[in-house]
Amino acid sequence: MKLYASGEDYLEAVLVLQRKQGVVRSVDLARHMGFSKPSISHAVGGLKNGGFLIVDDDGFLHLTAIGQEVAEKIYERHRFFMEQLVAAGVDLETAEQEACRIEHAISDTSFRKLKEKVQGTD
């Protein structure tokens, strides 16, 4: 299944919430992302069908192995670009918004090379 930026954002949000509070329900995701419950429900259904998420009998969301992999990748990129933008003098709110856009647009190869260059490991 092709995963679009919005799907990656949902997976990243589940990962962040899991790290923050341990367990995640759709209502937690809706609150965190600022979306309606029906929007979250629709997205969760698509992510379940794509094999990225499972919902247990108690309604808790869990990332599958592939969902975890995608979420970790996106979250790593988000943190990296946030840090770089803030270090360059961009205000936090703008850095947050722009990091969210950049994290989806950059290829794996370009991200790896940029990260290596910034970290001095190239």
Tab-separated table of N, CA and C in Angstrom, residues 40-111:
chain	number	residue	atom	x	y	z
A	40	ILE	N	-10.136	10.731	12.157
A	40	ILE	CA	-9.181	9.783	12.736
A	40	ILE	C	-9.637	8.359	12.452
A	41	SER	N	-10.912	8.109	12.610
A	41	SER	CA	-11.466	6.780	12.379
A	41	SER	C	-11.210	6.331	10.938
A	42	HIS	N	-11.422	7.222	10.010
A	42	HIS	CA	-11.182	6.920	8.593
A	42	HIS	C	-9.697	6.614	8.349
A	43	ALA	N	-8.832	7.451	8.898
A	43	ALA	CA	-7.386	7.256	8.717
A	43	ALA	C	-6.918	5.957	9.366
A	44	VAL	N	-7.395	5.687	10.565
A	44	VAL	CA	-7.011	4.459	11.272
A	44	VAL	C	-7.448	3.242	10.469
A	45	GLY	N	-8.640	3.305	9.895
A	45	GLY	CA	-9.119	2.198	9.061
A	45	GLY	C	-8.197	1.937	7.877
A	46	GLY	N	-7.773	3.001	7.224
A	46	GLY	CA	-6.850	2.853	6.092
A	46	GLY	C	-5.504	2.299	6.517
A	47	LEU	N	-5.012	2.756	7.647
A	47	LEU	CA	-3.721	2.271	8.146
A	47	LEU	C	-3.810	0.818	8.603
A	48	LYS	N	-4.954	0.436	9.155
A	48	LYS	CA	-5.177	-0.974	9.505
A	48	LYS	C	-5.177	-1.828	8.248
A	49	ASN	N	-5.932	-1.402	7.251
A	49	ASN	CA	-6.019	-2.156	5.996
A	49	ASN	C	-4.670	-2.259	5.304
A	50	GLY	N	-3.835	-1.242	5.472
A	50	GLY	CA	-2.507	-1.250	4.867
A	50	GLY	C	-1.483	-2.051	5.647
A	51	GLY	N	-1.861	-2.522	6.823
A	51	GLY	CA	-0.944	-3.331	7.628
A	51	GLY	C	-0.002	-2.524	8.508
A	52	PHE	N	-0.318	-1.246	8.723
A	52	PHE	CA	0.557	-0.383	9.513
A	52	PHE	C	0.150	-0.298	10.981
A	53	LEU	N	-1.103	-0.584	11.260
A	53	LEU	CA	-1.661	-0.463	12.608
A	53	LEU	C	-2.570	-1.644	12.902
A	54	ILE	N	-2.686	-1.962	14.169
A	54	ILE	CA	-3.748	-2.866	14.608
A	54	ILE	C	-4.477	-2.172	15.755
A	55	VAL	N	-5.722	-2.511	15.914
A	55	VAL	CA	-6.514	-2.003	17.023
A	55	VAL	C	-6.941	-3.223	17.835
A	56	ASP	N	-6.581	-3.223	19.117
A	56	ASP	CA	-6.920	-4.389	19.941
A	56	ASP	C	-8.380	-4.332	20.401
A	57	ASP	N	-8.798	-5.352	21.123
A	57	ASP	CA	-10.196	-5.459	21.570
A	57	ASP	C	-10.613	-4.327	22.500
A	58	ASP	N	-9.643	-3.677	23.141
A	58	ASP	CA	-9.936	-2.565	24.042
A	58	ASP	C	-9.874	-1.212	23.339
A	59	GLY	N	-9.616	-1.231	22.017
A	59	GLY	CA	-9.582	0.005	21.239
A	59	GLY	C	-8.244	0.722	21.244
A	60	PHE	N	-7.205	0.061	21.726
A	60	PHE	CA	-5.883	0.682	21.725
A	60	PHE	C	-5.190	0.446	20.385
A	61	LEU	N	-4.488	1.468	19.917
A	61	LEU	CA	-3.775	1.409	18.651
A	61	LEU	C	-2.355	0.913	18.887
A	62	HIS	N	-1.910	0.014	18.016
A	62	HIS	CA	-0.549	-0.525	18.098
A	62	HIS	C	0.058	-0.507	16.705
A	63	LEU	N	1.284	-0.035	16.616
A	63	LEU	CA	1.993	-0.063	15.342
A	63	LEU	C	2.438	-1.482	15.038
A	64	THR	N	2.280	-1.901	13.795
A	64	THR	CA	2.844	-3.182	13.372
A	64	THR	C	4.340	-2.961	13.147
A	65	ALA	N	5.068	-3.999	12.803
A	65	ALA	CA	6.507	-3.851	12.553
A	65	ALA	C	6.768	-2.832	11.446
A	66	ILE	N	6.017	-2.917	10.348
A	66	ILE	CA	6.218	-1.965	9.250
A	66	ILE	C	5.752	-0.569	9.654
A	67	GLY	N	4.678	-0.489	10.417
A	67	GLY	CA	4.200	0.805	10.913
A	67	GLY	C	5.223	1.457	11.830
A	68	GLN	N	5.839	0.663	12.678
A	68	GLN	CA	6.877	1.149	13.586
A	68	GLN	C	8.072	1.664	12.785
A	69	GLU	N	8.460	0.910	11.768
A	69	GLU	CA	9.599	1.301	10.926
A	69	GLU	C	9.348	2.648	10.244
A	70	VAL	N	8.179	2.809	9.669
A	70	VAL	CA	7.830	4.066	8.993
A	70	VAL	C	7.779	5.204	10.008
A	71	ALA	N	7.134	4.981	11.145
A	71	ALA	CA	7.004	6.017	12.166
A	71	ALA	C	8.364	6.471	12.682
A	72	GLU	N	9.252	5.519	12.935
A	72	GLU	CA	10.603	5.849	13.426
A	72	GLU	C	11.370	6.668	12.390
A	73	LYS	N	11.249	6.288	11.124
A	73	LYS	CA	11.940	7.002	10.045
A	73	LYS	C	11.450	8.451	9.961
A	74	ILE	N	10.155	8.634	9.973
A	74	ILE	CA	9.580	9.970	9.867
A	74	ILE	C	9.918	10.802	11.102
A	75	TYR	N	9.843	10.196	12.263
A	75	TYR	CA	10.145	10.916	13.502
A	75	TYR	C	11.612	11.333	13.559
A	76	GLU	N	12.501	10.471	13.099
A	76	GLU	CA	13.929	10.820	13.050
A	76	GLU	C	14.129	12.031	12.148
A	77	ARG	N	13.515	12.028	10.980
A	77	ARG	CA	13.641	13.146	10.049
A	77	ARG	C	13.064	14.418	10.661
A	78	HIS	N	11.914	14.298	11.290
A	78	HIS	CA	11.266	15.456	11.898
A	78	HIS	C	12.184	16.099	12.938
A	79	ARG	N	12.709	15.280	13.832
A	79	ARG	CA	13.612	15.800	14.869
A	79	ARG	C	14.839	16.445	14.257
A	80	PHE	N	15.428	15.798	13.247
A	80	PHE	CA	16.625	16.316	12.595
A	80	PHE	C	16.366	17.692	11.985
A	81	PHE	N	15.307	17.805	11.207
A	81	PHE	CA	15.029	19.077	10.546
A	81	PHE	C	14.604	20.155	11.538
A	82	MET	N	13.879	19.781	12.574
A	82	MET	CA	13.535	20.747	13.627
A	82	MET	C	14.810	21.314	14.243
A	83	GLU	N	15.721	20.430	14.606
A	83	GLU	CA	16.967	20.862	15.241
A	83	GLU	C	17.771	21.774	14.324
A	84	GLN	N	17.875	21.402	13.058
A	84	GLN	CA	18.664	22.195	12.122
A	84	GLN	C	18.043	23.562	11.884
A	85	LEU	N	16.736	23.608	11.738
A	85	LEU	CA	16.057	24.882	11.501
A	85	LEU	C	16.156	25.797	12.716
A	86	VAL	N	15.950	25.249	13.903
A	86	VAL	CA	16.057	26.050	15.121
A	86	VAL	C	17.492	26.545	15.294
A	87	ALA	N	18.464	25.679	15.037
A	87	ALA	CA	19.873	26.074	15.144
A	87	ALA	C	20.224	27.181	14.148
A	88	ALA	N	19.516	27.208	13.026
A	88	ALA	CA	19.763	28.238	12.013
A	88	ALA	C	19.036	29.541	12.348
A	89	GLY	N	18.259	29.549	13.433
A	89	GLY	CA	17.591	30.762	13.864
A	89	GLY	C	16.119	30.855	13.524
A	90	VAL	N	15.547	29.782	13.007
A	90	VAL	CA	14.120	29.769	12.692
A	90	VAL	C	13.339	29.602	13.996
A	91	ASP	N	12.243	30.372	14.135
A	91	ASP	CA	11.454	30.254	15.357
A	91	ASP	C	10.835	28.862	15.439
A	92	LEU	N	10.539	28.440	16.653
A	92	LEU	CA	10.102	27.066	16.924
A	92	LEU	C	8.835	26.685	16.159
A	93	GLU	N	7.846	27.555	16.131
A	93	GLU	CA	6.585	27.233	15.447
A	93	GLU	C	6.798	27.035	13.945
A	94	THR	N	7.561	27.919	13.331
A	94	THR	CA	7.857	27.796	11.898
A	94	THR	C	8.692	26.552	11.631
A	95	ALA	N	9.688	26.305	12.483
A	95	ALA	CA	10.533	25.116	12.330
A	95	ALA	C	9.695	23.846	12.396
A	96	GLU	N	8.733	23.810	13.309
A	96	GLU	CA	7.847	22.649	13.452
A	96	GLU	C	7.059	22.410	12.165
A	97	GLN	N	6.462	23.453	11.649
A	97	GLN	CA	5.638	23.334	10.443
A	97	GLN	C	6.481	22.930	9.226
A	98	GLU	N	7.632	23.549	9.082
A	98	GLU	CA	8.460	23.271	7.909
A	98	GLU	C	9.136	21.912	8.004
A	99	ALA	N	9.531	21.499	9.194
A	99	ALA	CA	10.119	20.169	9.365
A	99	ALA	C	9.112	19.108	8.968
A	100	CYS	N	7.848	19.355	9.285
A	100	CYS	CA	6.791	18.404	8.950
A	100	CYS	C	6.639	18.262	7.433
A	101	ARG	N	6.838	19.329	6.708
A	101	ARG	CA	6.752	19.243	5.245
A	101	ARG	C	8.009	18.608	4.647
A	102	ILE	N	9.158	19.006	5.150
A	102	ILE	CA	10.428	18.509	4.602
A	102	ILE	C	10.573	17.002	4.821
A	103	GLU	N	10.158	16.519	5.984
A	103	GLU	CA	10.359	15.106	6.338
A	103	GLU	C	9.735	14.158	5.326
A	104	HIS	N	8.706	14.607	4.624
A	104	HIS	CA	8.023	13.763	3.648
A	104	HIS	C	8.598	13.912	2.245
A	105	ALA	N	9.225	15.044	1.977
A	105	ALA	CA	9.645	15.361	0.611
A	105	ALA	C	11.034	14.830	0.251
A	106	ILE	N	11.862	14.624	1.228
A	106	ILE	CA	13.257	14.260	0.961
A	106	ILE	C	13.396	12.739	0.791
A	107	SER	N	14.242	12.350	-0.146
A	107	SER	CA	14.477	10.921	-0.377
A	107	SER	C	15.346	10.346	0.740
A	108	ASP	N	15.324	9.031	0.866
A	108	ASP	CA	16.151	8.362	1.869
A	108	ASP	C	17.629	8.677	1.648
A	109	THR	N	18.055	8.623	0.385
A	109	THR	CA	19.466	8.878	0.049
A	109	THR	C	19.872	10.297	0.404
A	110	SER	N	19.061	11.265	0.009
A	110	SER	CA	19.389	12.661	0.303
A	110	SER	C	19.399	12.923	1.800
A	111	PHE	N	18.448	12.345	2.520
A	111	PHE	CA	18.420	12.532	3.970
A	111	PHE	C	19.677	11.957	4.608
